[in-house]
mmCIF file of C-alpha atoms in Angstrom:
data_model
loop_
_atom_site.group_PDB
_atom_site.id
_atom_site.type_symbol
_atom_site.label_atom_id
_atom_site.label_comp_id
_atom_site.label_asym_id
_atom_site.label_seq_id
_atom_site.Cartn_x
_atom_site.Cartn_y
_atom_site.Cartn_z
ATOM 1 C CA MET A 22 0.000 0.000 0.000
ATOM 2 C CA HIS A 23 1.336 3.410 -0.923
ATOM 3 C CA PRO A 24 2.139 5.562 2.124
ATOM 4 C CA LYS A 25 0.292 8.487 0.537
ATOM 5 C CA GLN A 26 -2.869 6.380 0.444
ATOM 6 C CA ILE A 27 -2.506 5.509 4.122
ATOM 7 C CA ILE A 28 -1.939 9.166 5.013
ATOM 8 C CA ASP A 29 -4.929 10.293 2.916
ATOM 9 C CA ASP A 30 -7.197 7.593 4.362
ATOM 10 C CA PHE A 31 -6.300 8.563 7.914
ATOM 11 C CA LYS A 32 -6.810 12.248 7.126
ATOM 12 C CA SER A 33 -10.287 11.496 5.741
ATOM 13 C CA MET A 34 -11.123 9.953 9.142
ATOM 14 C CA GLY A 35 -9.824 12.977 11.036
ATOM 15 C CA ALA A 36 -6.458 11.565 12.077
ATOM 16 C CA THR A 37 -3.193 12.992 10.783
ATOM 17 C CA PHE A 38 0.410 11.869 10.888
ATOM 18 C CA VAL A 39 3.062 14.023 12.531
ATOM 19 C CA LEU A 40 6.767 13.450 12.043
ATOM 20 C CA GLU A 41 9.084 14.741 14.770
ATOM 21 C CA SER A 42 12.763 13.757 14.699
ATOM 22 C CA ASP A 43 12.080 10.519 12.801
ATOM 23 C CA GLU A 44 9.323 9.586 15.236
ATOM 24 C CA LEU A 45 5.875 9.144 13.757
ATOM 25 C CA TYR A 46 2.798 10.133 15.736
ATOM 26 C CA ILE A 47 -0.900 10.079 14.966
ATOM 27 C CA ASP A 48 -2.922 13.116 15.958
ATOM 28 C CA ASN A 49 -6.475 12.216 16.987
ATOM 29 C CA PRO A 50 -5.909 8.436 17.106
ATOM 30 C CA GLU A 51 -9.342 8.090 18.684
ATOM 31 C CA ASN A 52 -10.790 8.754 15.206
ATOM 32 C CA ILE A 53 -9.446 5.490 13.795
ATOM 33 C CA TYR A 54 -9.854 1.824 14.640
ATOM 34 C CA PRO A 55 -6.994 0.140 16.534
ATOM 35 C CA GLU A 56 -6.507 -2.174 13.534
ATOM 36 C CA LEU A 57 -5.747 0.857 11.368
ATOM 37 C CA GLU A 58 -3.217 2.100 13.883
ATOM 38 C CA GLU A 59 -1.541 -1.323 13.665
ATOM 39 C CA LEU A 60 -1.543 -1.039 9.866
ATOM 40 C CA ALA A 61 0.200 2.326 10.124
ATOM 41 C CA LYS A 62 2.788 0.850 12.482
ATOM 42 C CA SER A 63 3.505 -1.963 10.043
ATOM 43 C CA TYR A 64 4.185 0.575 7.279
ATOM 44 C CA LYS A 65 5.925 3.108 9.528
ATOM 45 C CA ALA A 66 9.269 3.081 7.688
ATOM 46 C CA ARG A 67 7.637 3.755 4.328
ATOM 47 C CA ILE A 68 5.346 6.453 5.772
ATOM 48 C CA VAL A 69 8.345 8.202 7.359
ATOM 49 C CA ALA A 70 10.331 7.981 4.111
ATOM 50 C CA PHE A 71 7.373 9.414 2.175
ATOM 51 C CA MET A 72 6.859 12.265 4.642
ATOM 52 C CA LYS A 73 10.562 13.132 4.386
ATOM 53 C CA GLY A 74 10.331 13.181 0.591
ATOM 54 C CA ASN A 75 12.469 10.041 0.238
ATOM 55 C CA TYR A 76 9.879 7.785 -1.389
ATOM 56 C CA SER A 77 9.503 8.076 -5.145
ATOM 57 C CA ASP A 78 7.044 6.463 -7.528
ATOM 58 C CA GLN A 79 9.914 4.187 -8.624
ATOM 59 C CA ASP A 80 10.532 3.198 -4.990
ATOM 60 C CA HIS A 81 6.858 2.366 -4.667
ATOM 61 C CA ALA A 82 6.830 0.300 -7.855
ATOM 62 C CA VAL A 83 9.738 -1.792 -6.556
ATOM 63 C CA LYS A 84 8.307 -2.195 -3.056
ATOM 64 C CA GLN A 85 4.805 -2.984 -4.332
ATOM 65 C CA THR A 86 6.235 -5.658 -6.636
ATOM 66 C CA ILE A 87 8.202 -7.200 -3.774
ATOM 67 C CA ASP A 88 5.068 -7.126 -1.587
ATOM 68 C CA LYS A 89 3.234 -9.065 -4.315
ATOM 69 C CA ILE A 90 6.072 -11.587 -4.538
ATOM 70 C CA VAL A 91 6.002 -12.060 -0.748
ATOM 71 C CA ASN A 92 2.235 -12.584 -0.912
ATOM 72 C CA CYS A 93 2.700 -15.109 -3.705
ATOM 73 C CA PHE A 94 5.252 -17.080 -1.709
ATOM 74 C CA LEU A 95 2.953 -16.993 1.317
ATOM 75 C CA ARG A 96 0.098 -18.227 -0.890
ATOM 76 C CA THR A 97 -2.050 -15.181 -0.241
ATOM 77 C CA ASP A 98 -4.899 -15.147 -2.726
ATOM 78 C CA GLU A 99 -3.628 -12.690 -5.311
ATOM 79 C CA VAL A 100 -4.641 -12.427 -8.943
ATOM 80 C CA VAL A 101 -0.997 -11.973 -9.969
ATOM 81 C CA ASN A 102 0.209 -15.186 -8.319
ATOM 82 C CA GLN A 103 0.070 -17.229 -11.524
ATOM 83 C CA LYS A 104 2.109 -14.620 -13.398
ATOM 84 C CA ILE A 105 4.689 -14.536 -10.619
ATOM 85 C CA GLU A 106 4.788 -18.328 -10.444
ATOM 86 C CA ASN A 107 5.341 -18.530 -14.205
ATOM 87 C CA TRP A 108 8.162 -15.984 -14.012
ATOM 88 C CA ILE A 109 10.009 -17.613 -11.123
ATOM 89 C CA GLY A 110 9.515 -21.007 -12.719
ATOM 90 C CA ASP A 111 11.437 -19.696 -15.726
ATOM 91 C CA ASP A 112 14.037 -17.704 -13.776
ATOM 92 C CA PRO A 113 15.976 -19.658 -11.123
ATOM 93 C CA VAL A 114 18.344 -16.707 -10.586
ATOM 94 C CA SER A 115 15.382 -14.616 -9.421
ATOM 95 C CA VAL A 116 14.302 -17.395 -7.063
ATOM 96 C CA GLU A 117 17.762 -17.341 -5.510
ATOM 97 C CA LEU A 118 17.597 -13.545 -5.153
ATOM 98 C CA ILE A 119 14.125 -13.735 -3.580
ATOM 99 C CA LEU A 120 15.270 -16.353 -1.077
ATOM 100 C CA THR A 121 18.334 -14.234 -0.263
ATOM 101 C CA LEU A 122 15.984 -11.281 0.283
ATOM 102 C CA PHE A 123 13.835 -13.362 2.645
ATOM 103 C CA VAL A 124 16.914 -14.409 4.625
ATOM 104 C CA GLU A 125 18.059 -10.794 4.899
ATOM 105 C CA LEU A 126 14.593 -9.665 6.015
ATOM 106 C CA GLY A 127 14.619 -12.451 8.617
ATOM 107 C CA GLU A 128 17.993 -11.290 9.876
ATOM 108 C CA ASN A 129 16.466 -7.811 10.187
ATOM 109 C CA GLY A 130 13.737 -9.217 12.446
ATOM 110 C CA TRP A 131 10.925 -10.124 10.033
ATOM 111 C CA MET A 132 9.557 -13.210 11.754
ATOM 112 C CA ASN A 133 5.794 -12.692 11.544
ATOM 113 C CA LEU A 134 5.116 -13.596 7.932
ATOM 114 C CA LYS A 135 1.725 -11.854 8.024
ATOM 115 C CA GLU A 136 3.435 -8.569 8.882
ATOM 116 C CA SER A 137 4.537 -6.134 6.196
ATOM 117 C CA ILE A 138 8.231 -6.258 5.363
ATOM 118 C CA SER A 139 8.283 -2.452 5.397
ATOM 119 C CA ASN A 140 9.929 -2.010 8.792
ATOM 120 C CA PHE A 141 12.587 -4.633 8.064
ATOM 121 C CA GLU A 142 13.978 -3.178 4.866
ATOM 122 C CA ASN A 143 17.437 -1.676 4.698
ATOM 123 C CA GLU A 144 19.986 -0.708 2.064
ATOM 124 C CA LYS A 145 20.839 -4.354 1.325
ATOM 125 C CA THR A 146 17.197 -5.419 0.966
ATOM 126 C CA ASP A 147 16.504 -2.363 -1.182
ATOM 127 C CA LYS A 148 19.349 -3.358 -3.512
ATOM 128 C CA LEU A 149 18.096 -6.957 -3.720
ATOM 129 C CA SER A 150 14.531 -5.734 -4.261
ATOM 130 C CA LYS A 151 15.605 -3.489 -7.132
ATOM 131 C CA GLU A 152 17.500 -6.345 -8.773
ATOM 132 C CA ILE A 153 14.479 -8.653 -8.418
ATOM 133 C CA PHE A 154 12.188 -5.933 -9.756
ATOM 134 C CA ASP A 155 14.430 -5.336 -12.777
ATOM 135 C CA ARG A 156 14.517 -9.059 -13.579
ATOM 136 C CA ALA A 157 10.731 -9.314 -13.248
ATOM 137 C CA MET A 158 10.113 -6.300 -15.485
ATOM 138 C CA ALA A 159 12.531 -7.627 -18.112
ATOM 139 C CA TYR A 160 10.727 -10.966 -18.088
ATOM 140 C CA PHE A 161 7.258 -9.436 -18.422
ATOM 141 C CA LYS A 162 8.347 -6.930 -21.065
ATOM 142 C CA LYS A 163 9.509 -9.701 -23.341
ATOM 143 C CA GLY A 164 5.944 -11.007 -23.255
ATOM 144 C CA ALA A 165 6.466 -14.198 -21.339
#
């Protein structure tokens, strides 16, 4: 989910995000459900990056693609799963990169597989994610 969408959705409910010294706060948290506050926490790193102006459309495209790949591996019901499965079935190098990404995320503390990877990303995972994204886009552009 794009951080801008989260911010806009919260604002429409009367709650706003405040960033103070890299700490993220929600003004008027009583206006949102606790589940939504948990959602915001799970995307905190991306929301902070967006609010600081460090989250581009390209960043989102990469991260959204990786989120879809994670969901595919976790067997979440996604329409794109078959496309992803076809791609990784044809590209063992990408499978190796994805597994390396999962190991790195695990080393960063991602243990609850139902939790967004957002707060466990770092420079190394970003580099792996970009490489995976580039391989996926190359595969789909050639019409496979």
